[in-house]
């Protein structure tokens, strides 16, 4: 039985790669995508989600538009990282399919409540939709099987402020709600994603296959690599989101610690900072299983193999 | 022209009196109640909403259940006994026969408001969680709400939850921040004016002369509330929430100022504090009209008159 998953996402270059990885994996049954502001506006990322699903011949998977704005803060988008359209230099045709009438947060609620303890939620953007769903229907907390989250930086520095990772910085209040909800959570912070660099060599390997999939990956990641080079002196690009998705397929890619994790929501320099109470000074029960160690090539091999397989079926 | 309103509420003694005043006022068409956590937990506030409507023979008015915890912060429980064990003082209302509608308050608010653009005013008289989430869920809602008339905050008065913060705002400061800065036309009814509207024990006796379940309810419900005020040396209890309705039934009693009002949600000592930029040092345009003066006794007299009318209609 494939794992029943739903994805909450702001595609986004690495989000797109996470969607492709899910589609390339027979172990996963992706039942729907809810969209969220973040890497680009909600209108734009919703179009992107539809376009990517079409690109991979998966337009039967429904897309649900979610929140336009963070729970409390003002909006912050990431055009310098993902380009104005959110997909770097990739130019996908306007999607023929449309998003569903149901709100993203209501899709999350309905999917979880109608399949108790069966649904794995994968949340790889700001957590606004998930927080809204929790506040509207608190029972999803007991009924979701598990939640995989890409976000935060525990011992790593931030990538948006010195202390904060992008997803948690964009909506720290939503992260606060989710982190303290009591749901079973697995967090993939920058501590592990920043060790997994998708390089030019990796891209060249994929480009040996002539497919719209590999062309898309090349066009999207070229922009992403330029960003990583210019801003972070990294040769290649960090593909955070597929790394999170990979843990559903191959948990042994990472080593985990059960930690008491919190996020700073006071409006100071630490806003959005995610931190763990390693010595458990607060005597609280761990709330999140955090990926703190990683085998980067194990992930990258899995990712490349799956992308090759997908590319071969779509040419 | 009657005004169509939805009251978003956490009954609560003065909340209950607000429904009664709305029902007693021909200027108002009460479309619905939406419940929220606040004076007491959501189970109690929702049940109280249904029960008070039944008491006033108005159970045709729908009640939608809303959020049980604030937007971000943990649930705030006051250690003061203001509203009694179940939220309506010493009143013993029977379990309601009617039920809540099968739709979450957020969705009900969105649907109702969007179906009649610029027709419906919302009167939030509890913490602003439902309103903030409706705003975040549907940007159209923001454009279609006619007006928000909010009981909350304290501009120059000092707080009643902390030295600086008023209860409704303190109970969900993040939600208040969202609502204040969203662009919906707002009238704010802060403690500065509500504390000047005191219903005294004598006033309650005056209403109680009429043999009506409404009069008995008012007396029983306000018992604990009056005690609370008496302990603070005040003869009478403030009609915080009912005063919002003065914006429709007696606007001449209120004097409004246009202010830029913000709310502190930093989590520090002034968390939940509402402040007005009285000297416009921030150069930000006003985001609401704030009631800063009221003819308090005139409002109380009007309230008593309306309650007596309602008691005459519903007598036993």
PDB file of C-alpha atoms in Angstrom, chain A residues 66-74 103 105-106 128 131-132 135-138 173-174 176-177 265-267, chain B residues 66-74 104 106-107 129 132-133 136-139 174-175 177-178 265-267:
ATOM      1  CA  UNK A  66      -4.525  28.393   0.320  1.00  0.00           C
ATOM      2  CA  UNK A  67      -3.778  31.552   2.290  1.00  0.00           C
ATOM      3  CA  UNK A  68      -2.416  34.714   0.660  1.00  0.00           C
ATOM      4  CA  UNK A  69      -0.862  36.186   3.759  1.00  0.00           C
ATOM      5  CA  UNK A  70       0.922  35.046   6.929  1.00  0.00           C
ATOM      6  CA  UNK A  71      -1.181  34.500  10.045  1.00  0.00           C
ATOM      7  CA  UNK A  72      -0.114  37.747  11.767  1.00  0.00           C
ATOM      8  CA  UNK A  73       2.892  39.332  10.014  1.00  0.00           C
ATOM      9  CA  UNK A  74       3.091  41.242   6.768  1.00  0.00           C
ATOM     10  CA  UNK A 103      -9.672  26.300   0.357  1.00  0.00           C
ATOM     11  CA  UNK A 105      -6.780  24.579   4.739  1.00  0.00           C
ATOM     12  CA  UNK A 106     -10.188  22.922   4.322  1.00  0.00           C
ATOM     13  CA  UNK A 128      -0.113  29.321   7.505  1.00  0.00           C
ATOM     14  CA  UNK A 131      -2.016  26.566  11.474  1.00  0.00           C
ATOM     15  CA  UNK A 132      -5.371  27.743  10.164  1.00  0.00           C
ATOM     16  CA  UNK A 135      -7.315  26.376  14.751  1.00  0.00           C
ATOM     17  CA  UNK A 136     -10.445  25.618  12.738  1.00  0.00           C
ATOM     18  CA  UNK A 137     -10.499  21.872  13.371  1.00  0.00           C
ATOM     19  CA  UNK A 138      -8.356  20.993  16.397  1.00  0.00           C
ATOM     20  CA  UNK A 173       3.330  32.618  14.352  1.00  0.00           C
ATOM     21  CA  UNK A 174       1.992  29.777  12.235  1.00  0.00           C
ATOM     22  CA  UNK A 176       4.533  28.433  16.669  1.00  0.00           C
ATOM     23  CA  UNK A 177       0.984  27.111  16.429  1.00  0.00           C
ATOM     24  CA  UNK A 265       7.679  35.084  17.895  1.00  0.00           C
ATOM     25  CA  UNK A 266       8.723  38.223  19.753  1.00  0.00           C
ATOM     26  CA  UNK A 267       9.321  41.006  17.241  1.00  0.00           C
TER      27      UNK A 267
ATOM     28  CA  UNK B  66     -16.136  29.318  16.326  1.00  0.00           C
ATOM     29  CA  UNK B  67     -12.587  28.997  17.592  1.00  0.00           C
ATOM     30  CA  UNK B  68     -11.738  27.462  20.933  1.00  0.00           C
ATOM     31  CA  UNK B  69      -8.236  28.856  21.311  1.00  0.00           C
ATOM     32  CA  UNK B  70      -6.556  32.139  20.309  1.00  0.00           C
ATOM     33  CA  UNK B  71      -4.733  32.580  17.008  1.00  0.00           C
ATOM     34  CA  UNK B  72      -1.244  32.041  18.453  1.00  0.00           C
ATOM     35  CA  UNK B  73      -1.151  32.349  22.247  1.00  0.00           C
ATOM     36  CA  UNK B  74      -2.375  29.716  24.675  1.00  0.00           C
ATOM     37  CA  UNK B 104     -17.703  26.764  11.361  1.00  0.00           C
ATOM     38  CA  UNK B 106     -15.271  31.488  10.136  1.00  0.00           C
ATOM     39  CA  UNK B 107     -16.918  29.988   7.072  1.00  0.00           C
ATOM     40  CA  UNK B 129      -9.906  35.092  16.749  1.00  0.00           C
ATOM     41  CA  UNK B 132      -8.820  37.372  12.126  1.00  0.00           C
ATOM     42  CA  UNK B 133      -9.115  33.887  10.658  1.00  0.00           C
ATOM     43  CA  UNK B 136      -6.818  35.431   6.509  1.00  0.00           C
ATOM     44  CA  UNK B 137      -8.895  32.745   4.869  1.00  0.00           C
ATOM     45  CA  UNK B 138     -10.728  34.932   2.373  1.00  0.00           C
ATOM     46  CA  UNK B 139      -9.441  38.314   1.175  1.00  0.00           C
ATOM     47  CA  UNK B 174      -2.345  38.680  17.587  1.00  0.00           C
ATOM     48  CA  UNK B 175      -5.873  38.493  16.246  1.00  0.00           C
ATOM     49  CA  UNK B 177      -3.335  43.120  15.345  1.00  0.00           C
ATOM     50  CA  UNK B 178      -4.595  41.368  12.216  1.00  0.00           C
ATOM     51  CA  UNK B 265       1.693  41.712  20.785  1.00  0.00           C
ATOM     52  CA  UNK B 266       5.372  41.532  21.715  1.00  0.00           C
ATOM     53  CA  UNK B 267       4.686  39.270  24.691  1.00  0.00           C
TER      54      UNK B 267
END
